[in-house]
Each structure stands twice: as structure tokens, then as C-alpha cells.
Coordinates of C-alpha atoms in Angstrom, one line a residue:
M1 CA -22.4 50.9 15.9
Q2 CA -21.0 48.4 18.1
Q3 CA -22.0 44.7 18.3
F4 CA -20.3 41.1 19.1
I5 CA -20.0 38.6 16.4
Q6 CA -20.1 34.9 17.5
A7 CA -16.9 33.7 15.7
A8 CA -16.9 30.0 17.2
P9 CA -18.2 28.3 20.3
G10 CA -17.2 30.5 22.9
I11 CA -15.4 33.0 21.1
R12 CA -17.0 36.5 20.5
L13 CA -15.3 39.4 18.7
W14 CA -16.2 43.0 19.4
T15 CA -16.8 44.8 16.1
E16 CA -17.5 48.5 15.5
Q17 CA -19.3 50.1 12.5
R18 CA -18.9 53.5 11.1
G19 CA -20.1 55.1 7.7
P20 CA -23.2 54.8 5.6
A21 CA -24.5 51.3 5.6
D22 CA -24.7 51.1 1.9
A23 CA -21.0 52.5 1.1
P24 CA -18.6 49.7 0.0
P25 CA -17.5 47.8 3.1
L26 CA -13.7 48.3 4.4
L27 CA -12.3 46.1 7.1
L28 CA -9.5 47.4 9.2
V29 CA -7.4 44.5 10.5
M30 CA -4.9 45.3 13.4
G31 CA -1.6 43.7 14.0
A32 CA -0.5 41.3 16.7
Q33 CA -1.7 41.8 20.4
A34 CA -3.8 44.8 19.2
S35 CA -7.3 46.0 19.7
G36 CA -9.1 47.7 17.1
I37 CA -9.0 50.8 19.1
G38 CA -5.4 51.0 17.6
W39 CA -6.9 52.5 14.5
P40 CA -7.2 56.3 15.5
E41 CA -10.5 57.8 15.8
E42 CA -9.6 60.6 13.1
F43 CA -8.3 57.9 10.6
V44 CA -11.4 55.9 11.2
D45 CA -13.6 58.8 10.7
A46 CA -12.0 60.2 7.5
L47 CA -12.3 56.7 5.7
A48 CA -15.8 56.4 7.0
E49 CA -16.9 59.5 4.8
H50 CA -16.6 57.0 1.7
H51 CA -16.7 53.7 3.2
R52 CA -18.9 51.3 5.6
V53 CA -15.8 51.1 8.1
I54 CA -15.5 48.1 10.3
R55 CA -12.8 47.7 12.9
Y56 CA -12.8 44.8 15.4
D57 CA -11.0 43.3 18.3
H58 CA -8.8 40.1 17.4
R59 CA -9.8 36.8 19.6
D60 CA -7.7 37.5 23.0
T61 CA -7.5 41.4 22.7
G62 CA -9.7 44.2 23.6
R63 CA -13.4 43.2 24.3
S64 CA -13.4 40.2 22.6
T65 CA -12.8 37.0 24.0
W66 CA -9.6 36.0 26.0
A67 CA -9.6 32.3 25.8
Y68 CA -6.1 31.3 24.7
D69 CA -4.9 29.8 27.7
T70 CA -7.6 27.0 27.8
D71 CA -8.5 26.8 24.1
P72 CA -5.1 27.6 22.3
Y73 CA -5.1 28.0 18.2
P74 CA -2.7 28.9 15.5
I75 CA -2.1 32.3 13.9
S76 CA -4.1 31.2 10.9
T77 CA -7.2 30.9 13.1
L78 CA -7.1 34.8 13.1
A79 CA -7.5 35.0 9.2
E80 CA -10.4 32.5 9.6
D81 CA -12.2 35.2 12.0
I82 CA -11.9 37.4 9.3
V83 CA -14.3 35.5 6.9
T84 CA -16.5 34.5 9.5
L85 CA -17.0 38.3 10.6
L86 CA -17.6 38.9 7.1
D87 CA -20.1 36.3 7.0
K88 CA -22.0 37.2 9.9
L89 CA -22.0 41.1 9.0
G90 CA -23.5 39.5 5.8
I91 CA -20.7 41.0 3.4
A92 CA -19.7 39.3 0.6
R93 CA -16.8 41.4 -0.5
A94 CA -14.9 43.9 1.5
H95 CA -11.6 46.1 1.2
L96 CA -9.2 45.1 3.5
V97 CA -6.4 47.2 5.1
G98 CA -3.9 45.6 7.2
L99 CA -1.0 46.5 9.4
S100 CA 1.7 44.3 10.9
L101 CA 0.1 41.0 11.3
G102 CA -2.9 42.4 10.0
G103 CA -1.2 42.3 6.8
M104 CA -0.3 38.8 6.9
L105 CA -3.7 37.6 7.7
S106 CA -5.1 39.8 4.8
Q107 CA -2.7 38.1 2.7
L108 CA -4.2 34.5 3.8
V109 CA -7.7 35.7 3.0
L110 CA -6.2 36.9 -0.5
A111 CA -4.8 33.5 -0.7
D112 CA -7.6 31.1 0.5
H113 CA -10.4 33.5 -0.1
P114 CA -9.8 35.9 -3.0
D115 CA -13.7 36.2 -4.0
R116 CA -14.2 37.9 -0.5
V117 CA -11.9 40.5 -1.3
A118 CA -12.3 43.9 -3.2
S119 CA -9.0 45.1 -2.7
A120 CA -6.1 45.0 0.0
T121 CA -3.8 47.8 1.3
L122 CA -1.0 46.3 3.2
M123 CA 1.6 48.2 5.4
G124 CA 4.3 47.1 8.0
T125 CA 4.1 43.6 6.9
N126 CA 6.4 40.7 4.8
A127 CA 5.2 38.8 2.2
L128 CA 3.9 35.3 3.0
S129 CA 5.9 33.7 0.1
T130 CA 9.4 32.2 -0.6
R131 CA 9.7 33.9 -3.9
P132 CA 13.2 36.2 -4.1
Y133 CA 13.0 40.0 -4.4
T134 CA 14.2 41.2 -7.6
A135 CA 16.2 44.4 -6.9
P136 CA 16.0 47.5 -9.3
D137 CA 19.4 46.3 -10.7
G138 CA 17.8 43.0 -11.6
T139 CA 19.8 41.1 -8.4
E140 CA 17.8 38.4 -6.9
V141 CA 17.9 38.7 -3.0
P142 CA 16.4 35.5 -1.0
A143 CA 13.4 36.3 0.9
E144 CA 15.3 35.2 4.0
E145 CA 17.9 37.5 3.5
L146 CA 15.8 40.7 3.3
P147 CA 16.4 43.0 6.3
G148 CA 15.2 41.9 9.7
I149 CA 13.9 43.6 12.7
A150 CA 15.8 46.4 14.3
P151 CA 17.9 45.4 16.9
E152 CA 16.1 48.1 19.7
V153 CA 12.9 46.6 18.6
L154 CA 14.0 43.1 19.4
E155 CA 15.5 44.0 22.6
F156 CA 12.2 45.7 23.9
W157 CA 10.2 42.8 22.9
A158 CA 12.8 40.6 24.9
R159 CA 12.1 42.2 28.1
P160 CA 10.0 40.5 30.6
V161 CA 6.9 42.7 31.3
E162 CA 6.2 43.4 34.9
D163 CA 3.1 44.6 36.7
N164 CA 3.9 47.9 38.4
G165 CA 0.9 49.5 37.9
E166 CA -1.2 51.3 34.7
E167 CA 0.9 54.5 34.9
A168 CA 4.2 52.0 34.4
E169 CA 2.4 50.0 31.8
L170 CA 1.6 53.5 29.9
D171 CA 4.9 54.4 30.1
R172 CA 6.0 51.0 28.6
R173 CA 3.9 51.4 25.8
T174 CA 4.8 55.0 25.1
E175 CA 8.2 53.8 24.9
H176 CA 7.4 50.9 22.5
W177 CA 5.5 53.5 20.1
R178 CA 8.6 55.5 20.1
L179 CA 10.8 52.7 19.1
L180 CA 8.0 51.7 16.3
A181 CA 7.7 55.1 15.0
G182 CA 10.9 55.3 13.1
G183 CA 12.3 58.2 14.3
Q184 CA 12.0 60.6 11.0
L185 CA 8.8 62.4 12.2
P186 CA 8.6 64.3 15.8
F187 CA 7.7 61.9 18.4
D188 CA 4.7 63.1 20.6
P189 CA 4.5 60.9 23.6
A190 CA 1.3 62.4 24.9
W191 CA -0.5 61.3 21.7
Y192 CA 0.4 57.7 22.0
R193 CA 0.0 57.5 25.6
E194 CA -3.7 58.8 25.1
L195 CA -4.3 56.5 22.6
E196 CA -2.8 53.4 25.0
R197 CA -5.3 55.1 27.5
R198 CA -8.2 54.5 25.3
I199 CA -7.3 51.3 24.6
I200 CA -6.9 50.2 28.3
A201 CA -10.1 51.6 28.9
H202 CA -11.8 49.9 26.1
T203 CA -10.3 46.6 27.2
G204 CA -10.9 47.0 30.9
T205 CA -7.6 46.2 32.1
Y206 CA -4.2 47.2 31.4
T207 CA -2.8 43.5 31.4
P208 CA -1.2 43.4 28.0
P209 CA -2.4 40.7 25.3
S210 CA 0.5 37.9 24.8
A211 CA -1.9 35.2 23.1
H212 CA -0.7 36.1 19.3
S213 CA 3.3 35.9 20.6
R214 CA 2.6 32.3 21.8
A215 CA 0.0 31.2 19.1
N216 CA 1.9 28.5 16.5
P217 CA 2.8 30.6 13.4
D218 CA 3.5 27.5 11.4
G219 CA 1.5 26.7 7.9
L220 CA 1.4 30.4 6.9
L221 CA 3.2 30.6 3.5
R222 CA 1.0 31.0 0.6
T223 CA 3.7 31.5 -2.6
E224 CA 1.9 29.8 -5.2
A225 CA -1.3 31.1 -4.4
L226 CA 0.0 34.9 -4.0
A227 CA 1.8 34.7 -7.2
A228 CA -1.8 34.1 -8.9
N229 CA -3.3 36.9 -6.8
R230 CA -5.4 39.0 -9.2
V231 CA -7.1 41.2 -6.4
P232 CA -6.2 44.7 -6.5
V233 CA -3.2 45.3 -4.0
Q234 CA -1.6 48.4 -2.9
A235 CA 1.6 48.0 -0.9
I236 CA 2.5 50.8 1.3
V237 CA 6.4 51.8 1.7
A238 CA 7.0 53.2 5.3
P239 CA 10.7 54.7 4.8
T240 CA 11.7 54.4 8.4
E241 CA 9.9 51.2 9.1
P242 CA 11.6 49.3 11.8
V243 CA 10.0 45.8 11.9
F244 CA 9.9 45.3 8.1
P245 CA 11.7 47.8 6.4
P246 CA 12.1 48.4 2.8
P247 CA 12.6 46.5 0.4
H248 CA 10.1 44.3 2.3
P249 CA 7.0 46.6 0.6
Q250 CA 8.6 46.3 -2.9
H251 CA 8.8 42.3 -2.2
L252 CA 5.4 42.2 -1.3
A253 CA 4.4 44.1 -4.3
Q254 CA 6.2 41.6 -6.5
C255 CA 5.0 38.6 -4.8
L256 CA 1.1 39.7 -5.0
N257 CA 1.4 41.3 -8.5
A258 CA 0.5 44.9 -6.6
V259 CA -0.8 47.6 -8.7
R260 CA 0.3 50.2 -6.5
V261 CA 3.3 50.9 -4.5
T262 CA 2.7 54.1 -2.5
E263 CA 5.2 55.9 -0.2
I264 CA 4.2 57.7 2.9
A265 CA 6.8 60.0 4.0
G266 CA 8.1 59.7 7.4
M267 CA 6.1 56.6 8.2
G268 CA 7.3 54.2 10.6
H269 CA 5.2 51.1 12.2
A270 CA 2.9 53.7 13.6
L271 CA 0.0 55.8 12.7
P272 CA 0.5 59.2 14.3
P273 CA -1.4 62.1 13.0
A274 CA 1.4 63.3 10.4
V275 CA 0.7 60.3 8.3
Q276 CA -2.9 59.5 8.5
G277 CA -4.0 62.5 6.1
P278 CA -1.5 61.1 3.3
L279 CA -2.5 57.4 4.2
V280 CA -6.3 58.1 4.1
S281 CA -5.6 59.7 0.7
A282 CA -3.9 56.5 -0.6
I283 CA -6.1 54.1 0.6
L284 CA -9.2 56.0 -0.9
A285 CA -7.5 56.4 -4.4
H286 CA -6.9 52.6 -4.2
T287 CA -10.4 51.7 -3.4
G288 CA -12.1 54.2 -5.4
A289 CA -10.2 52.9 -8.5
V290 CA -11.5 49.7 -7.7
S291 CA -14.9 50.9 -7.3

């Protein structure tokens, strides 16, 4: 079932729900510039066998309202949209699954509205905390000294995006996924190209979103609130993650008192078929234990 939610005056969010209406709600929170269609169909269907799964388009992505140029907002507004979405759908508490920026937004909800979260599974993200990371040997590493984004990814992000037509844009997006996938699992360019072709068809334009890269990222740290977290959190370790590589997931687990730290073999900053089964199993094990 698809519907639009009024998140704010002049702002509508596209949403889609799958699974039994009376099953525990699970909200999928995508990353920056990313439509909810970025959650692969098979992945959503597998979760929907056990949950009322909701995926949605952030504002300025997909079919949701694109209005940043006339009505700019800080990144934190995207977290407020999560709470509004739950309110409008009549959901008191939901399991959250957040990827990349979606993991940061989920942390903001955990910190500011913990009563709305049944559990959280976070991946491809960093802790919104200044707490140092404690390595296995007891050494403390300042948060700002943890490994950064892979140079090849930074170089790709720095390139100007030119409009050379839809097929050229699909080429560019597929190359982006190759860099994000991590390089350990075989890379299937046709699979990623088809994923992006569906996103473009859903959105109605091949023009890539850019609002989230321009939005103000200030005020996201929640060190003390996350240290007091008691909501069950699972941190996913992606060994070939190029954006927030290990030990970021372990640091995240320490900062949020995670009850589970689960490694998905071969995973990078992407959701190809090879990681979907193990990832679904990890999410369902976590939500099932909470339920």
C-alpha cells in the first residue's frame, strides 16, 4: 500500500507498506540523497513476512516533495520527519533499520524520542558521539581519529555531476555502487543498474538529488543521550565498508550500549543479493528477541 504523509506545510512524504497490518512495525530509513526504493524488493519482501514494513522517500528524494531550494532545512529535520511519519501512520513504537545517514537519523530518534523505538539495527554509519573508542587491547582512540572515508569514494563525490542523458547517469551511479560495494564480493553492474533504473522510474527524473549534501549538519551530536540508551540496538559490521569502516560499528556499539554486534561477511556500503539473506536473518533475530 502506497500513500502520502503530510510531514509539514507544503511537504509530503511518499510511503509504502508491506506485510500484515497487525505485525510489529519496522521502518526502513535510507541514506542521504536516497529514495526508499533503494531498499531492494527481495529484502523488503523477506522482512515483510514477519513485520509491517514501511519504507519511504526522504523529503527531496523520490516522490516526496522537493523544496529545499525554496525552503532549506537542517539535516535534523529528516529525523523529525521519522517521528511525524510514525504519528501519521498511527504507530506508537517501531523497529528502526537505518543505513548510512539513515543510521544517524535513527540515532537522533533514539536519543530524542526513545519511547518511539522498539529496537534499532544500524549499519554503514558512525556514532553521533564524542566518546572515544576502546580497542580490544584497552587503548582509547579519540572518535575523530577513527578511519575516514576511502579516498576513491571522496574523489568520486568531489566530481561535478554533468547531465549527459539518462544512460550516462546510470553509468555514473553504477560506478558509484562499485566503489561503495567494497570489492570483496563479485560486483554485478547489471543488478545495480536495474536498481537505479527503478529508482529513476519511481522518481520521474534522472536528475540526482543534492539537497542533503547542502543541508546544515550542525547539532547532531547526542553523546550523553546515547550513553544513556536502553533501547535494544544491533550494530552491523560490514568488513569492506568504505564510508565508515571498522571499527566504526564497534565504536557505535559502545556508544549506544548495543546488545548485538553482527558481522555480515563481504558487506560494504551496499545491499547486493549476497548480503540480503544474512542481513535479514540478523534483523529478524534482533527484532524477534525484542518482541
